XYZ file of N, CA and C in Angstrom:
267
model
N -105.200 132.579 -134.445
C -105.845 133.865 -134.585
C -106.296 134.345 -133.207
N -105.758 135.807 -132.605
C -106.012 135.870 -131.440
C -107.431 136.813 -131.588
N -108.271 136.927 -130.555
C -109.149 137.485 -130.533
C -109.665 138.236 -129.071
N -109.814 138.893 -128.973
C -110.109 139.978 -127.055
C -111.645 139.011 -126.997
N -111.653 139.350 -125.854
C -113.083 138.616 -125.146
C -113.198 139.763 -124.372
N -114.718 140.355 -123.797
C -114.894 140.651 -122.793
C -116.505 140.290 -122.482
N -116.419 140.897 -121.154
C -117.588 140.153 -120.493
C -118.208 141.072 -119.805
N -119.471 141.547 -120.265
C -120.457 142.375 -119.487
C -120.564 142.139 -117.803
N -119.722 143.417 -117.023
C -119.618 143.554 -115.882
C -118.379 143.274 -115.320
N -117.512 142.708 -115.994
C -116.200 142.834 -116.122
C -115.081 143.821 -116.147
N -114.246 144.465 -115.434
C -113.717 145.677 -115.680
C -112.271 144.792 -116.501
N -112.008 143.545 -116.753
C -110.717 143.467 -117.625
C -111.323 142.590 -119.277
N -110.520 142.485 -119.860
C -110.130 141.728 -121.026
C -109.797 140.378 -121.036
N -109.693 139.809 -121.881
C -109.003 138.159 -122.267
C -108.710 138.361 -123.522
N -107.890 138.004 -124.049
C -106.989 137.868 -125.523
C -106.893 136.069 -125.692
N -107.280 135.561 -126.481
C -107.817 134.307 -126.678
C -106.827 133.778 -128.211
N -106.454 132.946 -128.382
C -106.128 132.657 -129.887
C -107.124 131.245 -129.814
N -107.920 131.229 -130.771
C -108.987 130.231 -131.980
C -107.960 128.821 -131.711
N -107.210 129.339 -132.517
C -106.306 128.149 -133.261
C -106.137 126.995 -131.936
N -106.423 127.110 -130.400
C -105.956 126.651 -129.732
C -107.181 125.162 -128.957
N -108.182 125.682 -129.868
C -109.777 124.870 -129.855
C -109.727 124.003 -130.454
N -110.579 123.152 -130.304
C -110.934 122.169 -131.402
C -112.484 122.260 -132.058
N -113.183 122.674 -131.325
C -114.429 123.280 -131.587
C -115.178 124.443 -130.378
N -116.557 124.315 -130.564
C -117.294 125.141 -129.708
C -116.892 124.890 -127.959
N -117.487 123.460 -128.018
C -117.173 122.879 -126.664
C -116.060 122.998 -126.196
N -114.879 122.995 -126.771
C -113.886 123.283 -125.763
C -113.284 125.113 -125.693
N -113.627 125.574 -126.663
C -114.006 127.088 -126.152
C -114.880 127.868 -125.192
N -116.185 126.733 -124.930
C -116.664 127.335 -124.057
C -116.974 126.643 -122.697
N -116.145 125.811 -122.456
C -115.113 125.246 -121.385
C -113.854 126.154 -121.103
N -113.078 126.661 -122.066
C -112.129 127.802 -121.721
C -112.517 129.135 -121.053
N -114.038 129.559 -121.825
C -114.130 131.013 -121.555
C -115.234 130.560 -120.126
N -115.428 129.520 -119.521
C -116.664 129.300 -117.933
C -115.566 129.222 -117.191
N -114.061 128.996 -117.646
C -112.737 128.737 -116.752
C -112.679 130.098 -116.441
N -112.481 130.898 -117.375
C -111.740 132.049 -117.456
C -112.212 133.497 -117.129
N -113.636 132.929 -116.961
C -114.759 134.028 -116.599
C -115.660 133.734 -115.186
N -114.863 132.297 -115.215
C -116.212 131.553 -114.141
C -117.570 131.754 -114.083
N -117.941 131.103 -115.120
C -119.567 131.139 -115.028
C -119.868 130.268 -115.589
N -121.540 129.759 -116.243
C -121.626 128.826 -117.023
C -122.543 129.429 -118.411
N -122.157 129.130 -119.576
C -122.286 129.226 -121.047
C -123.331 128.029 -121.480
N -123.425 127.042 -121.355
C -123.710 126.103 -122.122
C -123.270 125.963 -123.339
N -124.032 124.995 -124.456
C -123.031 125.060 -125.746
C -124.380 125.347 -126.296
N -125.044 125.923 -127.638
C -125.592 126.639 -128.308
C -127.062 126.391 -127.960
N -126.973 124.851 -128.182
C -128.364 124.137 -128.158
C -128.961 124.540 -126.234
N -128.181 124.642 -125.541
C -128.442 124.337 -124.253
C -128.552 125.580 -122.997
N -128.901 126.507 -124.156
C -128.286 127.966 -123.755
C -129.582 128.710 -122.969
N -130.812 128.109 -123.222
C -131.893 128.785 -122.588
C -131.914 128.452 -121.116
N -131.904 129.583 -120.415
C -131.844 129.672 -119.016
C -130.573 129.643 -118.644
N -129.571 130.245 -119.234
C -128.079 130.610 -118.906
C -128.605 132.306 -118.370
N -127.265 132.160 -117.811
C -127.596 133.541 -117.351
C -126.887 134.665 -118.219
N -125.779 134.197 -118.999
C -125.141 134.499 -119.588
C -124.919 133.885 -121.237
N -124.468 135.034 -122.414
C -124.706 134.347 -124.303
C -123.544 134.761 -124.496
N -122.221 133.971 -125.386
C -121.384 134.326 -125.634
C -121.541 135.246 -126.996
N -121.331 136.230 -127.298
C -121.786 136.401 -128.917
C -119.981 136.563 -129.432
N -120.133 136.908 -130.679
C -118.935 137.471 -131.558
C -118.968 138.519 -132.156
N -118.501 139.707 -133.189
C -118.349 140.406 -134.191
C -117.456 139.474 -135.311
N -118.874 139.321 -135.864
C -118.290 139.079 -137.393
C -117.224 140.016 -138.445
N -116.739 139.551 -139.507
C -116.173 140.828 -140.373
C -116.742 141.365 -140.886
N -118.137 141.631 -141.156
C -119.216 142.114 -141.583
C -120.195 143.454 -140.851
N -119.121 143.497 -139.157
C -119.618 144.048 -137.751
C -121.027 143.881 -137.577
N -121.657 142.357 -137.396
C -122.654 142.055 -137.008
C -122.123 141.261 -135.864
N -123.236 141.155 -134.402
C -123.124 140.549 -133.427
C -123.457 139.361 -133.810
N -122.926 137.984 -133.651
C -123.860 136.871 -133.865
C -123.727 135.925 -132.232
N -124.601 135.081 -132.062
C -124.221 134.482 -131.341
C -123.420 132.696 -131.348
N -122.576 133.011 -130.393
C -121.400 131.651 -130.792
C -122.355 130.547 -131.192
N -122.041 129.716 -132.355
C -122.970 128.272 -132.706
C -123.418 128.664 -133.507
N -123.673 130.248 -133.978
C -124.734 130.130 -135.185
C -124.288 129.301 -136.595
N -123.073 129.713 -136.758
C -122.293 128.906 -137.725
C -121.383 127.670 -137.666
N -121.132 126.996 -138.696
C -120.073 125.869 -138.202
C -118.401 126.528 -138.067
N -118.116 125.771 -137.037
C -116.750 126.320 -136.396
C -116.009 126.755 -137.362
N -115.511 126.290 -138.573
C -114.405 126.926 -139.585
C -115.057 128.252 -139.947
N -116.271 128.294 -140.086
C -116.614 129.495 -140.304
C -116.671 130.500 -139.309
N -116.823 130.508 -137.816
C -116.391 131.341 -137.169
C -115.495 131.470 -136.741
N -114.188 130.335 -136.731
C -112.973 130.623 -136.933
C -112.213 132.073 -138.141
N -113.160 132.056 -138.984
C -112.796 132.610 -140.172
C -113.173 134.080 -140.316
N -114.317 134.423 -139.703
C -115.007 135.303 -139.184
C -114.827 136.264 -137.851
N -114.775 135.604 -136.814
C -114.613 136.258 -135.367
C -113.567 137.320 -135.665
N -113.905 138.547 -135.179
C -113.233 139.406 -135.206
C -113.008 139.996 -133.507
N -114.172 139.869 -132.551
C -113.908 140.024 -131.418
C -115.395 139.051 -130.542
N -115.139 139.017 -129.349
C -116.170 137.855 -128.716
C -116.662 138.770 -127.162
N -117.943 138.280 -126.851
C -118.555 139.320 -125.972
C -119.473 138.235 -125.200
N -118.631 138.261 -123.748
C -120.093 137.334 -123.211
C -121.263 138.592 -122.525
N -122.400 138.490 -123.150
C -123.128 139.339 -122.476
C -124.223 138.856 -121.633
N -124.942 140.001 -120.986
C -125.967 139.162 -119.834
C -126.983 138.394 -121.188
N -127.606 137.309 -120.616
C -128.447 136.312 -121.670
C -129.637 137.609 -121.820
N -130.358 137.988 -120.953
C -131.327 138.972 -121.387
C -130.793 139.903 -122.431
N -130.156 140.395 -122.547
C -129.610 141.298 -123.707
C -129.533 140.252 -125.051
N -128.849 139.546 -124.815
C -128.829 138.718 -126.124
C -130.093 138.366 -126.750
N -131.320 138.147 -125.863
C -132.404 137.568 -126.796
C -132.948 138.521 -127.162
N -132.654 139.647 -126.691
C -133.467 140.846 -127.288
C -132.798 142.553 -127.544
């Protein structure tokens, strides 16, 4: 399942397919490659500078981890790393 990524301050895109993960951690090892920055993984996220979120099919923002992976496998409709200040609030 492919999905666009973009990244607040970014002028391009990423087109991503799911299917190519095994979970969180190695997605967000793909997108600190691919964006160069650092994410942490859900638990570890305070004081990142940066929150990966998603659009659910529901068009709610969530942020990556809230759910277990099959379920945002199942869900993600598009993925957004934004600045971490925006995300907490």
């Amino acid at each position: 399942m492919y999905v666009k990524v973009s990244m607040d301050g970014a002028p391009y895109l990423r087109k991503i397919d799911l299917k190519v993960y095994k979970g969180y951690s190695d997605l967000l090892k793909a997108l600190e490659y691919m964006f160069k920055l650092t994410v942490g993984l859900y638990s570890e996220r305070d004081g990142c500078k940066y929150a990966p979120t998603y659009e659910d099919k529901d068009g709610d923002w969530m942020l990556v981890g809230d759910v277990p992976w099959e379920m945002f496998m199942l869900s993600c409709k598009r993925m957004r790393i934004m600045k971490g200040s925006e995300a907490k609030g």
